[in-house]
Structures are given as structure tokens and as C-alpha cells.
CSV table of C-alpha atoms in Angstrom, one decimal:
chain,number,residue,atom,x,y,z
G,280,MET,CA,-26.8,-10.9,1.5
G,281,ASN,CA,-25.8,-7.5,0.3
G,282,ASN,CA,-28.5,-5.2,1.7
G,283,LEU,CA,-26.2,-3.6,4.2
G,284,SER,CA,-25.4,0.1,4.0
G,285,ASP,CA,-21.8,1.2,3.3
G,286,LYS,CA,-21.4,2.2,6.9
G,287,GLU,CA,-22.5,-1.3,8.1
G,288,ILE,CA,-20.1,-2.9,5.7
G,289,LEU,CA,-17.3,-0.7,6.9
G,290,GLN,CA,-18.1,-1.6,10.5
G,291,LEU,CA,-18.0,-5.3,9.6
G,292,PHE,CA,-14.7,-4.7,7.9
G,293,GLN,CA,-13.1,-3.4,11.1
G,294,ASP,CA,-13.6,-6.9,12.6
G,295,LYS,CA,-10.6,-8.9,11.5
G,296,LYS,CA,-12.6,-12.1,11.4
G,297,MET,CA,-15.2,-10.6,9.1
G,298,GLN,CA,-12.9,-8.6,6.9
G,299,SER,CA,-13.0,-10.9,3.9
G,300,LYS,CA,-16.7,-11.3,4.0
G,301,ALA,CA,-17.3,-7.6,4.4
G,302,PHE,CA,-15.0,-6.8,1.5
G,303,SER,CA,-16.6,-9.4,-0.7
G,304,MET,CA,-20.0,-7.6,0.0
G,305,LEU,CA,-18.4,-4.3,-1.0
G,306,VAL,CA,-17.1,-5.8,-4.3
G,307,GLN,CA,-20.4,-7.3,-5.1
G,308,LYS,CA,-22.2,-4.0,-4.4
G,309,TYR,CA,-20.1,-1.8,-6.5
G,310,GLN,CA,-18.4,-4.1,-9.1
G,311,GLU,CA,-20.8,-3.3,-12.0
G,312,ARG,CA,-20.8,0.5,-11.6
G,313,LEU,CA,-17.0,0.6,-11.3
G,314,TYR,CA,-16.6,-1.8,-14.2
G,315,TRP,CA,-18.7,0.4,-16.5
G,316,GLN,CA,-16.9,3.5,-15.4
G,317,ILE,CA,-13.5,1.9,-16.3
G,318,ARG,CA,-14.8,0.2,-19.5
G,319,LYS,CA,-16.0,3.5,-20.9
G,320,ILE,CA,-12.6,5.0,-20.5
G,321,VAL,CA,-10.4,2.1,-21.8
G,322,LEU,CA,-13.0,0.4,-23.9
G,323,SER,CA,-11.6,-3.2,-24.0
G,324,HIS,CA,-12.9,-5.8,-21.6
G,325,GLU,CA,-9.5,-7.4,-20.9
G,326,ASP,CA,-7.9,-4.0,-19.8
G,327,THR,CA,-11.0,-3.2,-17.8
G,328,ASP,CA,-10.8,-6.5,-15.9
G,329,ASP,CA,-7.1,-5.7,-15.0
G,330,ILE,CA,-7.9,-2.2,-13.9
G,331,LEU,CA,-10.9,-3.2,-11.9
G,332,GLN,CA,-8.9,-5.7,-9.9
G,333,ASN,CA,-6.2,-3.1,-9.3
G,334,THR,CA,-8.9,-0.7,-8.2
G,335,PHE,CA,-10.3,-3.2,-5.6
G,336,VAL,CA,-6.8,-4.1,-4.3
G,337,LYS,CA,-6.2,-0.3,-3.7
G,338,VAL,CA,-9.6,0.0,-2.1
G,339,TRP,CA,-8.7,-2.9,0.2
G,340,LYS,CA,-5.4,-1.3,1.2
G,341,GLY,CA,-7.1,2.1,1.7
G,342,LEU,CA,-10.2,0.9,3.5
G,343,GLN,CA,-8.5,0.6,6.8
G,344,ASN,CA,-7.9,4.3,6.9
G,345,PHE,CA,-11.1,5.4,5.1
G,346,ARG,CA,-12.8,8.2,6.9
G,347,TYR,CA,-16.2,9.6,5.8
G,348,ASP,CA,-14.7,12.8,4.4
G,349,SER,CA,-16.3,11.7,1.1
G,350,GLN,CA,-18.9,9.0,0.3
G,351,LEU,CA,-17.4,5.5,-0.1
G,352,PHE,CA,-18.8,5.3,-3.6
G,353,THR,CA,-17.3,8.5,-4.9
G,354,TRP,CA,-13.9,7.6,-3.2
G,355,MET,CA,-14.0,4.2,-5.1
G,356,PHE,CA,-15.0,5.9,-8.3
G,357,ARG,CA,-12.1,8.3,-8.0
G,358,ILE,CA,-9.7,5.4,-7.6
G,359,ALA,CA,-11.2,3.6,-10.6
G,360,THR,CA,-10.9,6.8,-12.7
G,361,ASN,CA,-7.3,7.5,-11.7
G,362,GLU,CA,-6.3,3.9,-12.4
G,363,SER,CA,-7.9,4.1,-15.8
G,364,LEU,CA,-6.1,7.3,-16.7
G,365,THR,CA,-2.8,6.0,-15.4
G,366,PHE,CA,-3.3,2.9,-17.6
G,367,LEU,CA,-3.8,5.1,-20.7
G,368,LYS,CA,-0.7,7.2,-19.8
G,369,GLU,CA,1.3,4.0,-19.3
G,370,LYS,CA,0.2,2.8,-22.7
G,371,GLN,CA,1.3,6.0,-24.2
G,372,ARG,CA,4.7,5.8,-22.5
G,373,LYS,CA,5.2,2.3,-23.6
G,374,HIS,CA,4.6,3.3,-27.2
G,375,LEU,CA,7.0,6.2,-27.2
G,376,GLY,CA,6.3,8.7,-29.8
G,377,TYR,CA,2.6,8.1,-29.8
G,378,SER,CA,0.6,11.2,-29.5
G,379,ASN,CA,-2.7,11.3,-27.5
G,380,GLY,CA,-4.7,10.9,-30.8
G,381,GLU,CA,-2.7,7.9,-31.8
G,382,VAL,CA,-3.3,6.1,-28.5
G,383,GLU,CA,-7.0,6.8,-28.9
G,384,GLU,CA,-6.9,5.4,-32.5
G,385,MET,CA,-5.3,2.3,-31.0
G,386,LEU,CA,-8.1,2.0,-28.4
G,387,LEU,CA,-10.7,2.3,-31.2
G,388,ALA,CA,-9.0,-0.4,-33.2
G,389,ASN,CA,-9.0,-2.6,-30.2
G,390,LEU,CA,-12.7,-1.8,-29.6
G,391,GLU,CA,-13.6,-2.8,-33.2
G,392,SER,CA,-11.9,-6.1,-32.8
G,393,ASP,CA,-13.2,-6.7,-29.2
G,394,GLU,CA,-15.5,-9.7,-29.1
G,395,TYR,CA,-17.3,-8.0,-26.2
G,396,PHE,CA,-18.3,-4.9,-28.2
G,397,ASP,CA,-21.9,-5.3,-29.2
G,398,GLY,CA,-22.7,-1.9,-30.7
G,399,ASP,CA,-24.3,-1.1,-34.0
G,400,LYS,CA,-22.8,1.4,-36.5
G,401,ALA,CA,-24.3,4.4,-34.8
G,402,GLN,CA,-23.0,3.4,-31.4
G,403,LEU,CA,-19.5,2.8,-32.9
G,404,GLU,CA,-19.6,6.3,-34.4
G,405,LEU,CA,-20.6,7.7,-31.1
G,406,GLN,CA,-17.6,6.0,-29.4
G,407,LYS,CA,-15.3,7.3,-32.1
G,408,ALA,CA,-16.6,10.8,-31.5
G,409,ILE,CA,-16.2,10.5,-27.7
G,410,LEU,CA,-12.6,9.4,-28.2
G,411,LYS,CA,-11.9,12.6,-30.0
G,412,LEU,CA,-12.8,14.7,-26.9
G,413,PRO,CA,-10.1,16.0,-24.6
G,414,GLU,CA,-9.6,13.7,-21.5
G,415,LYS,CA,-11.6,15.8,-19.0
G,416,GLN,CA,-14.6,16.3,-21.4
G,417,ARG,CA,-14.6,12.6,-22.2
G,418,LEU,CA,-14.8,11.7,-18.5
G,419,VAL,CA,-17.6,14.2,-17.8
G,420,PHE,CA,-19.5,13.2,-20.9
G,421,ASN,CA,-19.4,9.5,-20.0
G,422,MET,CA,-20.5,10.1,-16.4
G,423,LYS,CA,-23.3,12.4,-17.3
G,424,TYR,CA,-24.6,11.0,-20.5
G,425,PHE,CA,-24.4,7.3,-19.8
G,426,ASP,CA,-24.5,7.1,-16.0
G,427,ASP,CA,-26.6,10.2,-15.3
G,428,LEU,CA,-24.5,11.1,-12.3
G,429,LYS,CA,-25.2,14.3,-10.5
G,430,TYR,CA,-22.8,17.2,-11.1
G,431,THR,CA,-22.1,17.3,-7.4
G,432,GLU,CA,-21.0,13.6,-7.5
G,433,ILE,CA,-18.8,14.2,-10.6
G,434,SER,CA,-17.4,17.2,-8.9
G,435,GLU,CA,-16.2,15.1,-6.0
G,436,ILE,CA,-14.8,12.4,-8.2
G,437,LEU,CA,-12.9,14.7,-10.5
G,438,ASP,CA,-12.2,17.4,-8.0
G,439,THR,CA,-13.6,20.0,-10.3
G,440,SER,CA,-16.2,22.7,-9.7
G,441,VAL,CA,-19.8,22.1,-10.7
G,442,GLY,CA,-19.7,25.2,-13.0
G,443,ALA,CA,-16.6,23.9,-14.9
G,444,LEU,CA,-18.2,20.5,-15.2
G,445,LYS,CA,-21.4,22.0,-16.7
G,446,ALA,CA,-19.3,23.9,-19.2
G,447,SER,CA,-17.3,20.8,-20.1
G,448,TYR,CA,-20.4,18.8,-20.7
G,449,HIS,CA,-21.9,21.5,-22.8
G,450,HIS,CA,-18.8,21.7,-25.0
G,451,ALA,CA,-18.6,17.9,-25.2
G,452,THR,CA,-22.1,17.5,-26.5
G,453,LYS,CA,-21.7,20.2,-29.0
G,454,LYS,CA,-18.5,18.7,-30.4
G,455,ILE,CA,-20.0,15.2,-30.5
G,456,GLU,CA,-23.1,16.4,-32.4
G,457,THR,CA,-20.8,18.2,-34.9
G,458,LEU,CA,-18.7,15.1,-35.4
G,459,LEU,CA,-21.8,13.0,-35.9
G,460,LYS,CA,-23.2,15.4,-38.4
G,461,LEU,CA,-19.9,15.3,-40.3
G,462,ASN,CA,-20.1,11.5,-40.4
G,463,GLU,CA,-23.8,11.6,-41.4
G,464,VAL,CA,-24.9,9.2,-38.7
V,32,MET,CA,-29.7,10.5,-35.1
V,33,LYS,CA,-27.6,13.7,-35.2
V,34,ASP,CA,-29.1,15.0,-32.0
V,35,LEU,CA,-27.7,13.2,-28.9
V,36,SER,CA,-31.0,13.3,-27.1
V,37,ASN,CA,-32.4,11.0,-29.7
V,38,LYS,CA,-29.8,8.4,-29.3
V,39,LYS,CA,-30.3,5.4,-27.1
V,40,LYS,CA,-28.0,5.5,-24.1
V,41,ASP,CA,-27.4,1.8,-23.7
V,42,HIS,CA,-23.8,0.6,-23.5
V,43,PRO,CA,-22.6,-1.0,-26.7
V,44,PHE,CA,-20.4,-3.3,-24.6
V,45,LYS,CA,-21.0,-6.7,-23.1
V,46,VAL,CA,-19.1,-8.8,-20.6
V,47,PRO,CA,-18.3,-12.5,-20.5
V,48,GLU,CA,-20.9,-14.8,-19.0
V,49,ASP,CA,-20.7,-15.1,-15.2
V,50,TYR,CA,-18.0,-12.4,-15.1
V,51,PHE,CA,-19.5,-10.6,-12.1
V,52,GLU,CA,-20.4,-13.9,-10.4
V,53,ASN,CA,-16.9,-14.7,-9.4
V,54,LEU,CA,-15.1,-11.4,-9.5
V,55,ALA,CA,-15.1,-11.0,-5.7
V,56,ASP,CA,-13.4,-14.4,-5.3
V,57,ARG,CA,-10.7,-13.5,-7.9
V,58,VAL,CA,-10.1,-10.1,-6.2
V,59,GLN,CA,-9.8,-11.9,-2.8
V,60,GLU,CA,-7.4,-14.4,-4.3
V,61,ARG,CA,-5.2,-11.6,-5.7
V,62,ILE,CA,-5.2,-9.8,-2.4
V,63,ASN,CA,-4.0,-13.0,-0.7
V,64,THR,CA,-1.3,-13.5,-3.3
V,65,GLU,CA,-0.1,-9.9,-2.8
V,66,LYS,CA,-0.1,-10.4,1.0
V,67,SER,CA,1.9,-13.6,0.9
V,68,SER,CA,4.4,-12.2,-1.6
V,69,LYS,CA,4.9,-9.1,0.6
V,70,GLU,CA,5.6,-11.4,3.6
V,71,ASN,CA,8.1,-13.4,1.5
V,72,LYS,CA,9.8,-10.2,0.6
V,73,ILE,CA,10.7,-9.3,4.2
V,74,PHE,CA,13.1,-12.2,4.9
V,75,PRO,CA,15.4,-11.5,1.9
V,76,VAL,CA,15.6,-7.9,3.0
V,77,LEU,CA,16.5,-8.8,6.6
V,78,LYS,CA,18.8,-11.7,5.6
V,79,PRO,CA,22.1,-9.7,5.3
V,80,TYR,CA,21.5,-7.9,8.6
V,81,LEU,CA,20.7,-11.2,10.4
V,82,TRP,CA,24.0,-12.7,9.0
V,83,MET,CA,25.9,-9.6,10.2
V,84,ALA,CA,24.3,-9.9,13.7
V,85,ALA,CA,25.1,-13.6,13.9
V,86,SER,CA,28.7,-13.0,12.8
V,87,ILE,CA,29.2,-10.3,15.5
V,88,LEU,CA,27.8,-12.5,18.2
V,89,GLY,CA,30.0,-15.4,17.1
V,90,ILE,CA,33.1,-13.2,17.2
V,91,VAL,CA,32.2,-11.9,20.7
V,92,PHE,CA,31.7,-15.5,21.9
V,93,ILE,CA,35.0,-16.7,20.5
V,94,ALA,CA,36.9,-13.6,21.9
V,95,LYS,CA,35.4,-14.3,25.3
V,96,ILE,CA,36.6,-17.9,25.3
V,97,ILE,CA,40.1,-16.9,24.2
V,98,LEU,CA,40.5,-14.1,26.7
V,99,THR,CA,39.2,-16.3,29.6
V,100,ASN,CA,41.8,-18.9,28.8
V,101,ALA,CA,44.6,-16.3,28.3
V,102,ILE,CA,44.2,-14.8,31.9
V,103,PRO,CA,46.6,-16.4,34.4
V,104,SER,CA,45.0,-18.6,37.0
V,105,GLU,CA,46.1,-16.4,39.9
V,106,PHE,CA,43.9,-13.6,38.5
V,107,ARG,CA,41.0,-16.0,38.6
V,108,ASN,CA,41.4,-16.9,42.3
V,109,PRO,CA,37.9,-17.4,43.6
V,110,LYS,CA,39.0,-16.5,47.2
V,111,ILE,CA,39.7,-12.8,46.2
V,112,SER,CA,37.6,-12.5,43.1
V,113,GLN,CA,34.5,-11.3,45.0
V,114,THR,CA,36.2,-9.7,48.0
V,115,THR,CA,34.5,-6.6,49.4
V,116,VAL,CA,37.1,-4.2,50.6
V,117,SER,CA,36.0,-1.5,53.0
V,118,VAL,CA,38.4,1.1,54.2
V,119,LYS,CA,38.3,2.3,57.7
V,120,ASP,CA,37.6,6.1,58.1
V,121,THR,CA,36.3,6.1,54.5
V,122,PRO,CA,32.8,4.7,55.1
V,123,ASN,CA,31.4,5.8,51.7
V,124,VAL,CA,34.0,3.9,49.8
V,125,VAL,CA,33.1,0.2,49.3
V,126,LEU,CA,34.8,-1.5,46.4
V,127,ASN,CA,33.7,-4.8,44.8
V,128,THR,CA,36.8,-6.0,43.1
V,129,ASP,CA,37.9,-8.9,41.2
V,130,SER,CA,41.5,-10.2,40.9
V,131,ALA,CA,42.1,-8.5,37.6
V,132,ASN,CA,41.4,-4.9,38.8
V,133,SER,CA,42.5,-5.2,42.4
V,134,ILE,CA,45.8,-3.5,41.6
V,135,TRP,CA,43.8,-0.3,40.9
V,136,ILE,CA,42.7,0.0,44.5
V,137,MET,CA,45.4,2.6,45.2
V,138,ASP,CA,44.0,4.7,42.3
V,139,ALA,CA,40.5,4.3,43.6
V,140,LEU,CA,41.5,5.6,47.1
V,141,PRO,CA,43.3,8.9,46.3
V,142,ASP,CA,42.4,10.4,49.6
V,143,THR,CA,43.6,7.5,51.7
V,144,SER,CA,47.0,7.8,53.3
V,145,SER,CA,49.6,5.0,53.4
V,146,ASP,CA,49.3,4.9,57.2
V,147,GLU,CA,45.5,4.3,57.0
V,148,ILE,CA,46.0,1.4,54.6
V,149,ILE,CA,48.7,-0.2,56.9
V,150,GLU,CA,46.4,0.2,59.8
V,151,TYR,CA,43.6,-1.5,57.9
V,152,LEU,CA,45.8,-4.4,56.9
V,153,SER,CA,47.0,-5.0,60.4
V,154,ASP,CA,43.5,-4.7,61.8
V,155,TYR,CA,42.3,-7.5,59.4
V,156,ASP,CA,45.4,-9.5,59.8
V,157,ILE,CA,46.2,-9.8,56.1
V,158,ASP,CA,49.7,-11.2,55.7
V,159,SER,CA,52.2,-10.1,53.0
V,160,GLU,CA,52.0,-13.4,51.2
V,161,THR,CA,48.3,-13.0,50.5
V,162,LEU,CA,48.9,-9.5,49.3
V,163,LEU,CA,51.7,-10.5,47.0
V,164,ALA,CA,49.7,-13.4,45.6
V,165,ASN,CA,46.9,-11.1,44.6
V,166,LEU,CA,48.9,-8.4,43.0
């Protein structure tokens, strides 16, 4: 059912009668990749589910005017990333007086009690270390380390030069290795 | 395990069973809900303007009825109400008048002399009673 290319799905979407079907195909094609992108930023499944649905609603609204200036996938990834970061900022605003570090500690506490977290001790320590990174480095690290995205793709999603991304990833890995050494994992 | 390259890169997360199976339906449902709530929001926004427009129309309608009844019947004489007056020697001036504004004929013919008007009246055999009745 879902072997159509992005371009074919978009063409189908232009036909009012086929719009819902085309959109459903698009959701099924990208739902997992977008889910994991969001999940790695906000960690909890419940929050991820909310943000993912918001992301797809925004994609629906923007799809009418989508032009192939960027790939459909990177455009959707960018929306998902922005939605996730907005969610974290909103969380910080709601808990006035919370610093960035405190919000991340709260995320970590949620993760430990999340029934959909299935990691061992080493994986939990890695998540703790990732949460200690600055926002940009965390995003780059997740996209490169877990998803193995190309720097050019990350560059389009985060609107940052490839050189700056390479430097961010390098710093991120060094920091994480240091933190893991400190915790003797 | 201190070197990242030795770590397994699997996600330590899991998702509820069948989560991805029905996500598309749930998203579609949410889009439909947003669409219908957006449509429902339009009427409350327009409601005061619709009331205002209806009130103005009502006032205009009532005013028209009152004014129509207040005008004396002689001003509503059907014989003169749609008379076309053309003045001799002033071929470009043709006036469609009704009874209410016929008294402004003199103002509308500033270049016509009294003699010309008298000549016109005698040519068309309009008697003084008719003229007085339509003043």
C-alpha cells in the first residue's frame, strides 16, 4: 500500500477526494522515524505521542503549500524537532524558576518511572549523560549516534553548517565519554 | 563500556503494543475534530455583525413604511408621478419627475425664461388647476 514515493503521495494529496488516503500513507511511512526523533528528545512515551500528533497536524496544514525546496522528510523532521523543543520550553515556563538542568532532571525522573523504558543500567547512564549536553549537541548526538543521519540531512533539519555539526558531535561524544568514565559504566 | 563505539546503539525505549497500527486513524480523527471546531468558531465571531446588519435592515424597512404613509396622497398621484417633461427649445433637458420633487423643476431649468415655460404650457394645454394640484 505504501510503496509510493513522496512525490506520488503529494500528487495524490492534491486530489481532494484522495487527500485523507494520501495523508494516511504519509503518516504510515514516516511515523516511526518521527516518533523516535521526538522520543529521544522528550524521553516519555506519553509526551512523545502528544507531540507526534501535533507534528502531523502541522504537516497536514502545511502540506497544501509544500514546495520541494527541501525534502519532505527533512521538512517533517524539522517540524518534529521544533515541536519537541517548544514542548520542553513550555515545560520550563510552566515550572517557573526551573533551570534547564532541573527540567532535564525531571525528564530523567520521568524516564526512570516510564513503563515504556526498557534500558539496562548502562543505557540509563548513557541517557543521563546525553541529558547533560547542551540542547544543540544533544540533538546532533541523537541524530548521528542513534539514527546515523548524514551531516547534510542534519544540516537541513537544524539549519546549521556541516562544519559546526561535526564540531558539535565531536564535543558531545567527548563529554559523554568523560561522564561515563566518571560514573564507571 | 567507557568508549561509545563499544556501546550498543539500540533504543532503550519501547512503545505500547499496536501503537503504530492505529496512529494514522487517530491523527485523522484529530484533524477532523480541529476542522469542525474551526468551522464552529466562525458563527460566534460573525454573530454580532449579523445582528447589527439585521437591525439596520429592520430600521430601514420600518422607516420606509412610516415615510410612505406620512406623504400626503396628492404627492403620490399616479397621473403625475411618472410624467416626462420636455421643454421646447431645450432638447437636452428631459426630466423624469415624481410628484414630490416636481416643485424643483424651476431650479432644474435655470436657463429657461418664464416666457418659454408659458409657451410650453399653452402648447400642451395644461390648465391652472392641474398645475396647482401638482405643486
